[in-house]
PDB file of C-alpha atoms in Angstrom:
ATOM      1  CA  MET A   1     109.429 170.180  94.766  1.00  0.00           C
ATOM      2  CA  MET A   2     108.642 167.006  96.796  1.00  0.00           C
ATOM      3  CA  VAL A   3     106.470 168.821  99.308  1.00  0.00           C
ATOM      4  CA  ARG A   4     104.438 170.068  96.232  1.00  0.00           C
ATOM      5  CA  ARG A   5     104.063 166.929  94.661  1.00  0.00           C
ATOM      6  CA  ASN A   6     102.916 165.286  97.825  1.00  0.00           C
ATOM      7  CA  GLN A   7     100.385 168.148  98.217  1.00  0.00           C
ATOM      8  CA  PHE A   8      99.227 167.656  94.613  1.00  0.00           C
ATOM      9  CA  ILE A   9      98.797 164.109  95.115  1.00  0.00           C
ATOM     10  CA  GLY A  10      96.982 164.521  98.593  1.00  0.00           C
ATOM     11  CA  LEU A  11      94.579 166.908  96.742  1.00  0.00           C
ATOM     12  CA  ALA A  12      94.081 164.549  93.963  1.00  0.00           C
ATOM     13  CA  LEU A  13      93.285 161.822  96.237  1.00  0.00           C
ATOM     14  CA  LEU A  14      90.835 163.930  98.307  1.00  0.00           C
ATOM     15  CA  ASN A  15      89.067 165.108  94.981  1.00  0.00           C
ATOM     16  CA  LEU A  16      88.753 161.286  94.387  1.00  0.00           C
ATOM     17  CA  LEU A  17      87.302 160.517  97.539  1.00  0.00           C
ATOM     18  CA  ILE A  18      84.783 163.365  97.139  1.00  0.00           C
ATOM     19  CA  LEU A  19      83.840 162.177  93.808  1.00  0.00           C
ATOM     20  CA  PHE A  20      83.193 158.670  95.031  1.00  0.00           C
ATOM     21  CA  SER A  21      80.955 159.932  98.006  1.00  0.00           C
ATOM     22  CA  LEU A  22      78.787 161.731  95.478  1.00  0.00           C
ATOM     23  CA  ILE A  23      78.585 158.855  93.042  1.00  0.00           C
ATOM     24  CA  SER A  24      77.516 156.650  96.305  1.00  0.00           C
ATOM     25  CA  CYS A  25      74.951 159.088  97.564  1.00  0.00           C
ATOM     26  CA  GLN A  26      73.359 159.340  94.154  1.00  0.00           C
ATOM     27  CA  GLU A  27      73.425 155.418  93.644  1.00  0.00           C
ATOM     28  CA  LYS A  28      71.482 155.233  97.017  1.00  0.00           C
ATOM     29  CA  ARG A  29      69.067 157.779  95.664  1.00  0.00           C
ATOM     30  CA  SER A  30      68.813 156.109  92.195  1.00  0.00           C
ATOM     31  CA  PRO A  31      69.544 157.478  88.706  1.00  0.00           C
ATOM     32  CA  ASN A  32      65.765 157.866  88.021  1.00  0.00           C
ATOM     33  CA  TYR A  33      64.408 161.246  88.429  1.00  0.00           C
ATOM     34  CA  LEU A  34      61.221 159.581  90.049  1.00  0.00           C
ATOM     35  CA  GLU A  35      61.337 157.449  93.251  1.00  0.00           C
ATOM     36  CA  PHE A  36      58.664 155.801  95.149  1.00  0.00           C
ATOM     37  CA  TYR A  37      58.065 158.010  98.166  1.00  0.00           C
ATOM     38  CA  LYS A  38      55.038 157.226 100.489  1.00  0.00           C
ATOM     39  CA  ILE A  39      51.416 155.928 100.611  1.00  0.00           C
ATOM     40  CA  ASN A  40      48.879 158.510 102.064  1.00  0.00           C
ATOM     41  CA  ILE A  41      46.493 156.649 104.152  1.00  0.00           C
ATOM     42  CA  VAL A  42      43.373 158.676 104.927  1.00  0.00           C
ATOM     43  CA  SER A  43      41.650 157.995 108.030  1.00  0.00           C
ATOM     44  CA  PRO A  44      38.606 159.524 109.936  1.00  0.00           C
ATOM     45  CA  ASN A  45      40.733 159.027 112.837  1.00  0.00           C
ATOM     46  CA  PRO A  46      44.300 159.198 112.173  1.00  0.00           C
ATOM     47  CA  LYS A  47      45.813 159.367 115.458  1.00  0.00           C
ATOM     48  CA  ALA A  48      44.438 156.161 116.328  1.00  0.00           C
ATOM     49  CA  THR A  49      45.395 154.632 113.051  1.00  0.00           C
ATOM     50  CA  PHE A  50      48.906 155.929 113.243  1.00  0.00           C
ATOM     51  CA  ASP A  51      49.387 154.444 116.921  1.00  0.00           C
ATOM     52  CA  SER A  52      47.787 151.221 115.682  1.00  0.00           C
ATOM     53  CA  ILE A  53      50.073 150.615 112.780  1.00  0.00           C
ATOM     54  CA  GLN A  54      53.347 151.729 114.634  1.00  0.00           C
ATOM     55  CA  LYS A  55      52.546 149.210 117.374  1.00  0.00           C
ATOM     56  CA  LEU A  56      51.695 146.196 115.002  1.00  0.00           C
ATOM     57  CA  HIS A  57      54.727 146.673 112.635  1.00  0.00           C
ATOM     58  CA  GLY A  58      57.261 148.521 115.180  1.00  0.00           C
ATOM     59  CA  LEU A  59      58.156 151.222 112.499  1.00  0.00           C
ATOM     60  CA  PRO A  60      60.292 154.085 113.324  1.00  0.00           C
ATOM     61  CA  VAL A  61      58.518 157.455 113.191  1.00  0.00           C
ATOM     62  CA  TYR A  62      59.319 159.903 110.622  1.00  0.00           C
ATOM     63  CA  TRP A  63      57.619 162.519 111.915  1.00  0.00           C
ATOM     64  CA  ASP A  64      55.298 162.706 114.971  1.00  0.00           C
ATOM     65  CA  TYR A  65      51.394 163.130 114.465  1.00  0.00           C
ATOM     66  CA  GLU A  66      50.831 166.771 114.296  1.00  0.00           C
ATOM     67  CA  GLU A  67      48.231 169.241 112.571  1.00  0.00           C
ATOM     68  CA  GLY A  68      49.388 171.064 109.661  1.00  0.00           C
ATOM     69  CA  ASN A  69      48.127 173.208 107.123  1.00  0.00           C
ATOM     70  CA  GLY A  70      44.591 171.920 106.325  1.00  0.00           C
ATOM     71  CA  TYR A  71      45.349 168.518 107.442  1.00  0.00           C
ATOM     72  CA  ALA A  72      46.689 166.336 110.265  1.00  0.00           C
ATOM     73  CA  SER A  73      49.057 163.561 109.864  1.00  0.00           C
ATOM     74  CA  GLY A  74      51.893 161.407 111.160  1.00  0.00           C
ATOM     75  CA  GLY A  75      54.623 159.686 109.146  1.00  0.00           C
ATOM     76  CA  LEU A  76      56.066 155.961 109.701  1.00  0.00           C
ATOM     77  CA  ALA A  77      59.107 154.785 107.901  1.00  0.00           C
ATOM     78  CA  LEU A  78      59.812 151.658 105.989  1.00  0.00           C
ATOM     79  CA  SER A  79      63.077 150.814 104.267  1.00  0.00           C
ATOM     80  CA  ASN A  80      61.736 151.763 100.894  1.00  0.00           C
ATOM     81  CA  GLY A  81      59.010 154.197 101.661  1.00  0.00           C
ATOM     82  CA  PHE A  82      56.739 155.993 104.036  1.00  0.00           C
ATOM     83  CA  LEU A  83      53.167 155.653 105.409  1.00  0.00           C
ATOM     84  CA  ASP A  84      51.671 159.036 105.933  1.00  0.00           C
ATOM     85  CA  ILE A  85      48.598 158.488 108.007  1.00  0.00           C
ATOM     86  CA  LYS A  86      46.409 161.747 107.786  1.00  0.00           C
ATOM     87  CA  THR A  87      43.150 163.267 107.355  1.00  0.00           C
ATOM     88  CA  TYR A  88      42.299 166.466 105.319  1.00  0.00           C
ATOM     89  CA  TYR A  89      40.033 169.150 106.823  1.00  0.00           C
ATOM     90  CA  ASP A  90      38.736 170.541 103.753  1.00  0.00           C
ATOM     91  CA  ASN A  91      38.070 167.987 100.974  1.00  0.00           C
ATOM     92  CA  SER A  92      37.004 170.728  98.715  1.00  0.00           C
ATOM     93  CA  VAL A  93      40.798 171.950  98.262  1.00  0.00           C
ATOM     94  CA  VAL A  94      42.211 168.445  98.347  1.00  0.00           C
ATOM     95  CA  GLU A  95      40.179 165.587  96.984  1.00  0.00           C
ATOM     96  CA  ALA A  96      40.971 162.678  99.306  1.00  0.00           C
ATOM     97  CA  SER A  97      40.879 158.946  98.734  1.00  0.00           C
ATOM     98  CA  PRO A  98      41.375 156.100 101.272  1.00  0.00           C
ATOM     99  CA  MET A  99      44.920 155.813  99.761  1.00  0.00           C
ATOM    100  CA  GLU A 100      47.022 157.710  97.743  1.00  0.00           C
ATOM    101  CA  LEU A 101      50.526 156.924  96.066  1.00  0.00           C
ATOM    102  CA  VAL A 102      53.028 159.641  96.265  1.00  0.00           C
ATOM    103  CA  LEU A 103      56.311 159.756  94.314  1.00  0.00           C
ATOM    104  CA  ASP A 104      59.181 162.126  94.420  1.00  0.00           C
ATOM    105  CA  SER A 105      61.089 163.885  91.845  1.00  0.00           C
ATOM    106  CA  ASN A 106      64.517 165.492  92.168  1.00  0.00           C
ATOM    107  CA  LEU A 107      63.732 167.844  89.220  1.00  0.00           C
ATOM    108  CA  PRO A 108      61.680 171.019  89.705  1.00  0.00           C
ATOM    109  CA  ASP A 109      57.890 170.560  88.911  1.00  0.00           C
ATOM    110  CA  SER A 110      57.832 172.337  85.711  1.00  0.00           C
ATOM    111  CA  ILE A 111      60.364 169.799  84.173  1.00  0.00           C
ATOM    112  CA  THR A 112      58.663 167.024  85.825  1.00  0.00           C
ATOM    113  CA  PHE A 113      55.345 168.010  84.391  1.00  0.00           C
ATOM    114  CA  GLN A 114      56.943 168.071  80.851  1.00  0.00           C
ATOM    115  CA  LYS A 115      58.686 164.786  81.225  1.00  0.00           C
ATOM    116  CA  LEU A 116      55.334 163.029  82.380  1.00  0.00           C
ATOM    117  CA  LYS A 117      53.497 164.550  79.212  1.00  0.00           C
ATOM    118  CA  THR A 118      56.451 163.150  77.002  1.00  0.00           C
ATOM    119  CA  ALA A 119      55.736 159.836  78.407  1.00  0.00           C
ATOM    120  CA  GLY A 120      52.426 159.835  77.370  1.00  0.00           C
ATOM    121  CA  LEU A 121      50.596 160.752  80.668  1.00  0.00           C
ATOM    122  CA  GLN A 122      48.188 163.503  81.378  1.00  0.00           C
ATOM    123  CA  PRO A 123      49.548 165.556  84.345  1.00  0.00           C
ATOM    124  CA  ASN A 124      47.857 168.173  86.063  1.00  0.00           C
ATOM    125  CA  GLU A 125      49.473 171.720  86.546  1.00  0.00           C
ATOM    126  CA  PRO A 126      51.854 171.850  89.183  1.00  0.00           C
ATOM    127  CA  PHE A 127      50.632 173.598  92.444  1.00  0.00           C
ATOM    128  CA  LYS A 128      51.928 174.494  95.911  1.00  0.00           C
ATOM    129  CA  MET A 129      49.670 175.665  98.761  1.00  0.00           C
ATOM    130  CA  GLU A 130      50.708 178.609 101.177  1.00  0.00           C
ATOM    131  CA  GLY A 131      52.606 177.120 104.146  1.00  0.00           C
ATOM    132  CA  TRP A 132      53.918 174.123 102.129  1.00  0.00           C
ATOM    133  CA  PHE A 133      57.669 173.392 101.366  1.00  0.00           C
ATOM    134  CA  TRP A 134      57.000 171.112  98.458  1.00  0.00           C
ATOM    135  CA  SER A 135      55.126 171.238  95.248  1.00  0.00           C
ATOM    136  CA  VAL A 136      52.763 168.717  93.631  1.00  0.00           C
ATOM    137  CA  VAL A 137      52.084 167.368  90.069  1.00  0.00           C
ATOM    138  CA  SER A 138      49.105 164.854  90.122  1.00  0.00           C
ATOM    139  CA  ILE A 139      48.690 162.492  87.033  1.00  0.00           C
ATOM    140  CA  ALA A 140      45.072 162.694  86.147  1.00  0.00           C
ATOM    141  CA  ASP A 141      45.000 159.487  84.064  1.00  0.00           C
ATOM    142  CA  LEU A 142      46.213 157.576  87.233  1.00  0.00           C
ATOM    143  CA  LYS A 143      43.220 158.077  89.340  1.00  0.00           C
ATOM    144  CA  ILE A 144      43.457 154.476  90.681  1.00  0.00           C
ATOM    145  CA  MET A 145      40.624 155.243  93.025  1.00  0.00           C
ATOM    146  CA  GLU A 146      38.498 156.416  90.361  1.00  0.00           C
ATOM    147  CA  ASP A 147      36.606 159.957  91.047  1.00  0.00           C
ATOM    148  CA  ARG A 148      37.934 159.586  94.820  1.00  0.00           C
ATOM    149  CA  SER A 149      41.272 160.761  94.021  1.00  0.00           C
ATOM    150  CA  ASN A 150      43.296 163.311  92.206  1.00  0.00           C
ATOM    151  CA  GLY A 151      45.534 160.538  91.153  1.00  0.00           C
ATOM    152  CA  VAL A 152      49.057 159.535  91.713  1.00  0.00           C
ATOM    153  CA  TYR A 153      51.070 162.465  93.183  1.00  0.00           C
ATOM    154  CA  VAL A 154      54.508 163.654  92.353  1.00  0.00           C
ATOM    155  CA  THR A 155      56.159 166.003  94.791  1.00  0.00           C
ATOM    156  CA  HIS A 156      59.408 167.997  94.731  1.00  0.00           C
ATOM    157  CA  TYR A 157      60.720 169.797  97.905  1.00  0.00           C
ATOM    158  CA  ASP A 158      62.219 172.930  98.098  1.00  0.00           C
ATOM    159  CA  ASP A 159      65.491 171.572  99.864  1.00  0.00           C
ATOM    160  CA  TYR A 160      65.452 168.369  97.921  1.00  0.00           C
ATOM    161  CA  ASP A 161      69.174 167.088  99.274  1.00  0.00           C
ATOM    162  CA  PHE A 162      68.202 167.874 102.809  1.00  0.00           C
ATOM    163  CA  HIS A 163      64.717 165.974 102.260  1.00  0.00           C
ATOM    164  CA  LYS A 164      66.499 163.036 101.053  1.00  0.00           C
ATOM    165  CA  ARG A 165      69.308 163.005 103.627  1.00  0.00           C
ATOM    166  CA  THR A 166      66.635 163.092 106.302  1.00  0.00           C
ATOM    167  CA  ALA A 167      64.294 160.452 104.565  1.00  0.00           C
ATOM    168  CA  ASP A 168      67.398 158.039 104.027  1.00  0.00           C
ATOM    169  CA  SER A 169      68.550 158.426 107.663  1.00  0.00           C
ATOM    170  CA  ILE A 170      65.304 157.343 109.025  1.00  0.00           C
ATOM    171  CA  GLN A 171      64.678 154.287 106.430  1.00  0.00           C
ATOM    172  CA  ASP A 172      67.994 153.061 107.581  1.00  0.00           C
ATOM    173  CA  LEU A 173      66.468 152.254 110.848  1.00  0.00           C
ATOM    174  CA  THR A 174      64.278 149.372 109.783  1.00  0.00           C
ATOM    175  CA  ASP A 175      64.699 146.381 107.377  1.00  0.00           C
ATOM    176  CA  LYS A 176      60.617 146.216 107.055  1.00  0.00           C
ATOM    177  CA  ARG A 177      59.754 147.347 103.458  1.00  0.00           C
ATOM    178  CA  ILE A 178      56.487 147.905 101.398  1.00  0.00           C
ATOM    179  CA  ASP A 179      56.930 144.681  99.309  1.00  0.00           C
ATOM    180  CA  THR A 180      53.755 144.868  97.080  1.00  0.00           C
ATOM    181  CA  ILE A 181      50.983 147.231  96.344  1.00  0.00           C
ATOM    182  CA  ARG A 182      47.753 145.543  95.084  1.00  0.00           C
ATOM    183  CA  ILE A 183      45.289 148.030  93.286  1.00  0.00           C
ATOM    184  CA  TYR A 184      41.776 146.521  92.519  1.00  0.00           C
ATOM    185  CA  SER A 185      39.917 148.379  89.880  1.00  0.00           C
ATOM    186  CA  GLU A 186      37.378 147.880  87.173  1.00  0.00           C
ATOM    187  CA  SER A 187      39.919 150.053  85.181  1.00  0.00           C
ATOM    188  CA  SER A 188      42.972 147.883  86.037  1.00  0.00           C
ATOM    189  CA  ASP A 189      44.000 147.539  82.441  1.00  0.00           C
ATOM    190  CA  LYS A 190      44.159 151.169  81.729  1.00  0.00           C
ATOM    191  CA  PHE A 191      45.953 151.990  84.910  1.00  0.00           C
ATOM    192  CA  GLU A 192      48.553 149.303  84.387  1.00  0.00           C
ATOM    193  CA  ALA A 193      49.341 150.571  80.989  1.00  0.00           C
ATOM    194  CA  ASN A 194      49.530 153.967  82.321  1.00  0.00           C
ATOM    195  CA  TRP A 195      51.753 153.030  85.346  1.00  0.00           C
ATOM    196  CA  LYS A 196      54.169 151.291  83.037  1.00  0.00           C
ATOM    197  CA  LYS A 197      55.102 154.588  81.601  1.00  0.00           C
ATOM    198  CA  ILE A 198      56.768 155.412  84.647  1.00  0.00           C
ATOM    199  CA  THR A 199      59.950 154.182  85.889  1.00  0.00           C
ATOM    200  CA  LEU A 200      60.903 154.197  89.423  1.00  0.00           C
ATOM    201  CA  ASN A 201      63.963 153.144  91.560  1.00  0.00           C
ATOM    202  CA  GLU A 202      64.837 149.848  91.944  1.00  0.00           C
ATOM    203  CA  ASN A 203      63.848 149.319  95.623  1.00  0.00           C
ATOM    204  CA  ALA A 204      60.249 150.699  94.842  1.00  0.00           C
ATOM    205  CA  PRO A 205      57.304 148.304  95.817  1.00  0.00           C
ATOM    206  CA  VAL A 206      55.821 146.059  93.381  1.00  0.00           C
ATOM    207  CA  VAL A 207      52.631 147.588  92.089  1.00  0.00           C
ATOM    208  CA  THR A 208      49.980 145.052  90.683  1.00  0.00           C
ATOM    209  CA  PHE A 209      46.693 145.779  88.996  1.00  0.00           C
ATOM    210  CA  ILE A 210      43.820 143.376  89.477  1.00  0.00           C
ATOM    211  CA  LYS A 211      40.422 143.736  87.783  1.00  0.00           C
ATOM    212  CA  ASP A 212      37.503 143.916  90.585  1.00  0.00           C
ATOM    213  CA  SER A 213      34.344 145.918  90.795  1.00  0.00           C
ATOM    214  CA  ILE A 214      35.232 147.332  94.113  1.00  0.00           C
ATOM    215  CA  ASN A 215      38.054 149.929  94.171  1.00  0.00           C
ATOM    216  CA  ARG A 216      40.638 149.276  96.818  1.00  0.00           C
ATOM    217  CA  ILE A 217      44.448 149.260  97.720  1.00  0.00           C
ATOM    218  CA  GLU A 218      46.019 146.607  99.546  1.00  0.00           C
ATOM    219  CA  LEU A 219      49.696 146.765 101.105  1.00  0.00           C
ATOM    220  CA  ILE A 220      51.889 144.232 101.821  1.00  0.00           C
ATOM    221  CA  ILE A 221      54.495 144.727 104.357  1.00  0.00           C
ATOM    222  CA  LYS A 222      57.553 142.257 105.086  1.00  0.00           C
TER     223      LYS A 222
END
């Protein structure tokens, strides 16, 4: 009888430990369905830009520079996001702006699409290209670079849990973070109002909107 009781207590403690681990993991990821994920930096010479930024800030490499399906890119990690330095081979497929903000969703793209619409935004229909292991929803009324971009992107990975574990392990290698994203635009008031309809994780960069005749984005890394 005592043996069974001890086994029961041991099993209960094990279940509590598993539950605690799951809660801790969820807290790290954030309870929000959207997290700040990365910034695409589109460059005519992405390899040189990748090497220059990596050397300047000493950032860990998330993925080595390589050519992919319709683009070439390399990823550098910060503690609260990534820099994806890339170039697109065919801009008729994906419109590219000098910088693009990318958010990450832990929900399927169809649900993310509906939640963004419910929040009062105008998302485009989800799409996924051949060879991709993620889907994308772009937000039409957050074209922060005006006509030079499809807008802010929301991605969802086929194996979201594996993607997050990998991302977290790389981000743990550095204390440097994207502190602030400054967006300059003639439509800054409109973009700021739309951006406030999105709720991100606590560790996301601060995004500020500044009225200016020249559309551009500045990153503050600390």
